[in-house]
mmCIF file of C-alpha atoms in Angstrom:
data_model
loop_
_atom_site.group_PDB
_atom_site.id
_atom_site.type_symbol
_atom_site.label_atom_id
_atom_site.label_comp_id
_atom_site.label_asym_id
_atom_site.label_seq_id
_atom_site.Cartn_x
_atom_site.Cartn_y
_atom_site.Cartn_z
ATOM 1 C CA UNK A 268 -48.173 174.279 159.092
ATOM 2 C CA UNK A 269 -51.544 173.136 157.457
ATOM 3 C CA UNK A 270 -53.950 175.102 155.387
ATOM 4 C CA UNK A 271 -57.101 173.726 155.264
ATOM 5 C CA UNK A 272 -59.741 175.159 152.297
ATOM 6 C CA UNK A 273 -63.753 175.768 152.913
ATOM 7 C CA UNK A 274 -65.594 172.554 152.638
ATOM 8 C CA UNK A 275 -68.070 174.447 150.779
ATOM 9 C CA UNK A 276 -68.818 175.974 147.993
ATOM 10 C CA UNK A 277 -66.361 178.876 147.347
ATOM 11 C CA UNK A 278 -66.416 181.203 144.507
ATOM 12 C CA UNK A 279 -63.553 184.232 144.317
ATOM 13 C CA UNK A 280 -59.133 183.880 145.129
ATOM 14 C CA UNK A 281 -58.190 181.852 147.776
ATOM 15 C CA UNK A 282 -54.273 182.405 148.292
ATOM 16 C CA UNK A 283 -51.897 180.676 150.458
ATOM 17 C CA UNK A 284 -48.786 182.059 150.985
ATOM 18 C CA UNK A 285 -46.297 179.718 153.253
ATOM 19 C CA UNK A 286 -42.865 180.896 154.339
ATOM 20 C CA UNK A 287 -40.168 178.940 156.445
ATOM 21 C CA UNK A 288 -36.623 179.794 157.212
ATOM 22 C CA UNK A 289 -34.101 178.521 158.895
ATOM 23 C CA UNK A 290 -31.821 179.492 161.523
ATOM 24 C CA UNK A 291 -29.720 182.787 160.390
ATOM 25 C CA UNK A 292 -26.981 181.022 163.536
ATOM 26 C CA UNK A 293 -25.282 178.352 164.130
ATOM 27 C CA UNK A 294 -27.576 174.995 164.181
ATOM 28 C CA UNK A 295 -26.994 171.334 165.378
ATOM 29 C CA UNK A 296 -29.783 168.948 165.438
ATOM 30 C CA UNK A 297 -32.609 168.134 163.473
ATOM 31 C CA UNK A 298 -34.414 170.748 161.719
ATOM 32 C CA UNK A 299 -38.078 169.818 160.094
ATOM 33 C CA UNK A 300 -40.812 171.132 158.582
ATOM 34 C CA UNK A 301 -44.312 169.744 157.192
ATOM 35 C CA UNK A 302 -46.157 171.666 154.910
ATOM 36 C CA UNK A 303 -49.855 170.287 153.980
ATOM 37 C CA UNK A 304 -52.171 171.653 151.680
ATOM 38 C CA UNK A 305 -55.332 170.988 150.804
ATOM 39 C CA UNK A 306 -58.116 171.730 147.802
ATOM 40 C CA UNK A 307 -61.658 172.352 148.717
ATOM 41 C CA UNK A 308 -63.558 169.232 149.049
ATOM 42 C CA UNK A 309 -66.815 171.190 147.316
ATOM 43 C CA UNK A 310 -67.157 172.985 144.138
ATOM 44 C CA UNK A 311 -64.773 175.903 143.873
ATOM 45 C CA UNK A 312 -64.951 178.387 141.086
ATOM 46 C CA UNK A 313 -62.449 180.893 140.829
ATOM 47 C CA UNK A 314 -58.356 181.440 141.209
ATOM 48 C CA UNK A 315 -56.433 179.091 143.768
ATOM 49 C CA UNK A 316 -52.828 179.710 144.205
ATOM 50 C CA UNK A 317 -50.271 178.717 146.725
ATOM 51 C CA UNK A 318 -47.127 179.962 147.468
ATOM 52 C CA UNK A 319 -44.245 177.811 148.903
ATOM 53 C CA UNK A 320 -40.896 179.349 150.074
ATOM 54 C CA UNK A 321 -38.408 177.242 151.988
ATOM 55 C CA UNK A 322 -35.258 178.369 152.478
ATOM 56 C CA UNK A 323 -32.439 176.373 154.406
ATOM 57 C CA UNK A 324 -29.509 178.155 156.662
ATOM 58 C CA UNK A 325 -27.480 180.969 156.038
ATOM 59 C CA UNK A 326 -25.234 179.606 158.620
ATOM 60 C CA UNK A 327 -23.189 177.054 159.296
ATOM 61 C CA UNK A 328 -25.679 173.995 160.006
ATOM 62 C CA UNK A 329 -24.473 170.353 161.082
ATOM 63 C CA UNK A 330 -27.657 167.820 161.326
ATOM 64 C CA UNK A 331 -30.283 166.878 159.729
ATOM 65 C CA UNK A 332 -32.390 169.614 157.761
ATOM 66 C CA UNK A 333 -35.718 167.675 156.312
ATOM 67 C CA UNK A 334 -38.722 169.646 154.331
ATOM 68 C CA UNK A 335 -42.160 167.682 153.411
ATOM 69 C CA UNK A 336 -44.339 169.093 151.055
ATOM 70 C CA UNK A 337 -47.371 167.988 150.610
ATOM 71 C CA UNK A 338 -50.039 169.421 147.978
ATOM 72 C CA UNK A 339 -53.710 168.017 147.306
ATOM 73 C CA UNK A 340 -55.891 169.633 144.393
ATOM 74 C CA UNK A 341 -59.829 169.556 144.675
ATOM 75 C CA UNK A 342 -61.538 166.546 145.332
ATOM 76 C CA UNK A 343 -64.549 168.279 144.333
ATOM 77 C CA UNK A 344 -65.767 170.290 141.280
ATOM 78 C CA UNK A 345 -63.399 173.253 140.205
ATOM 79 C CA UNK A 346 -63.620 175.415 137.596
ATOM 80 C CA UNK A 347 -60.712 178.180 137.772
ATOM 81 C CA UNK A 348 -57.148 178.448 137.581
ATOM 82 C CA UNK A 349 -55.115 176.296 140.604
ATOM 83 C CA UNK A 350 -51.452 177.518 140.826
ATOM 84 C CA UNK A 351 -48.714 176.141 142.975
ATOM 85 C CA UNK A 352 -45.294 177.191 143.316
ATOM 86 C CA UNK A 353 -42.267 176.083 145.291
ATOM 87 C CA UNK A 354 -39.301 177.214 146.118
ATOM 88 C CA UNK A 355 -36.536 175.848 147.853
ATOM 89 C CA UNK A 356 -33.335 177.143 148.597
ATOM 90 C CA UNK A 357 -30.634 174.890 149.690
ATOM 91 C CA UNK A 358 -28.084 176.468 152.395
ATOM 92 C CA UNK A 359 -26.073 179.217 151.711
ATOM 93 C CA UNK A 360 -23.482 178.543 154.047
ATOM 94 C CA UNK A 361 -21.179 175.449 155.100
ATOM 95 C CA UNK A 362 -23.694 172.813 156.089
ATOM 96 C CA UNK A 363 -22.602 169.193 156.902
ATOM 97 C CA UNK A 364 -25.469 166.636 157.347
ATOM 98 C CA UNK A 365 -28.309 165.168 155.712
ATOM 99 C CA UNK A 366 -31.054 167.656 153.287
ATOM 100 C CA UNK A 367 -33.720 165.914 151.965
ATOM 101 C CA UNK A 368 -36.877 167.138 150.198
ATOM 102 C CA UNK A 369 -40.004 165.653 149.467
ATOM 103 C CA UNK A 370 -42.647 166.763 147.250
ATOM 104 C CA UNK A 371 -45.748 165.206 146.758
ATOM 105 C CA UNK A 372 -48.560 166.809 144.192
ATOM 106 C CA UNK A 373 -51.735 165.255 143.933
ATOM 107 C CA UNK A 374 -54.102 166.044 141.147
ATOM 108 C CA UNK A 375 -57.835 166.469 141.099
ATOM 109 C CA UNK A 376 -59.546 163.370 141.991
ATOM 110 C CA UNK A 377 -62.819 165.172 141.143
ATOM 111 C CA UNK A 378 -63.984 166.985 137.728
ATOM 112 C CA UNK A 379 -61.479 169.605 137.067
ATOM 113 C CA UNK A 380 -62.309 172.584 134.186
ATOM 114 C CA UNK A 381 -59.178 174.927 133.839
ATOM 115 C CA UNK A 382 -55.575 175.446 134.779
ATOM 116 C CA UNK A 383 -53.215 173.517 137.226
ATOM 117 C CA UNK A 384 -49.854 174.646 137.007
ATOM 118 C CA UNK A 385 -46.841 173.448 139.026
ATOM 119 C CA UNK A 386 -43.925 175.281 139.175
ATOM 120 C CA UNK A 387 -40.894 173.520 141.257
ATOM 121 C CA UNK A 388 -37.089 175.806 141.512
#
């Protein structure tokens, strides 16, 4: 999954809301997802927020269960409030494997005037 943001100038909410769940059954394998967002790359003014939900099995699960998240802020002027949250759930049910997680947030690289919140559970 990859949002991509205008590449121009953008003035109002821009919302991303990202939701990935497992298999509800029995699993064996290799199970991965890739989330990438991305900031606008021109001047933004107004309220950016995304919304990450991962959660893992609710079944039995023998493998390898793998999540990438990947978040870049503006590399451009922003003036607003820029709000990410993630949540992961880990599996609910017997699971015998490998989880891993990665998380990589990037902050503005560009002039930034306002909020940037993280919020990781």
């Amino acid at each position: 999954m990859a949002a991509t943001t205008p590449s121009a100038p953008f003035y109002g909410i821009y919302t991303v809301h990202l939701t990935v769940y497992a298999r509800s059954a029995l699993f064996y394998g290799i199970y991965t997802v890739h989330l990438a967002i991305c900031a606008p790359s021109a001047p933004f003014y107004g309220i950016y927020t995304v919304h990450l939900a991962i959660c893992a099995p609710s079944a039995p699960f023998y493998g390898i269960y793998t999540v990438h998240l990947a978040i870049c802020a503006p590399t451009a002027p922003f003036y607003g409030i820029y709000t990410v949250h993630l949540a992961i759930c880990a599996p609910s049910a017997p699971f015998y494997g490998i989880y891993t997680v990665h998380l990589a947030i990037c902050a503005p690289s560009a002039p930034f005037y306002g909020i940037y919140t993280v919020h990781l559970a």
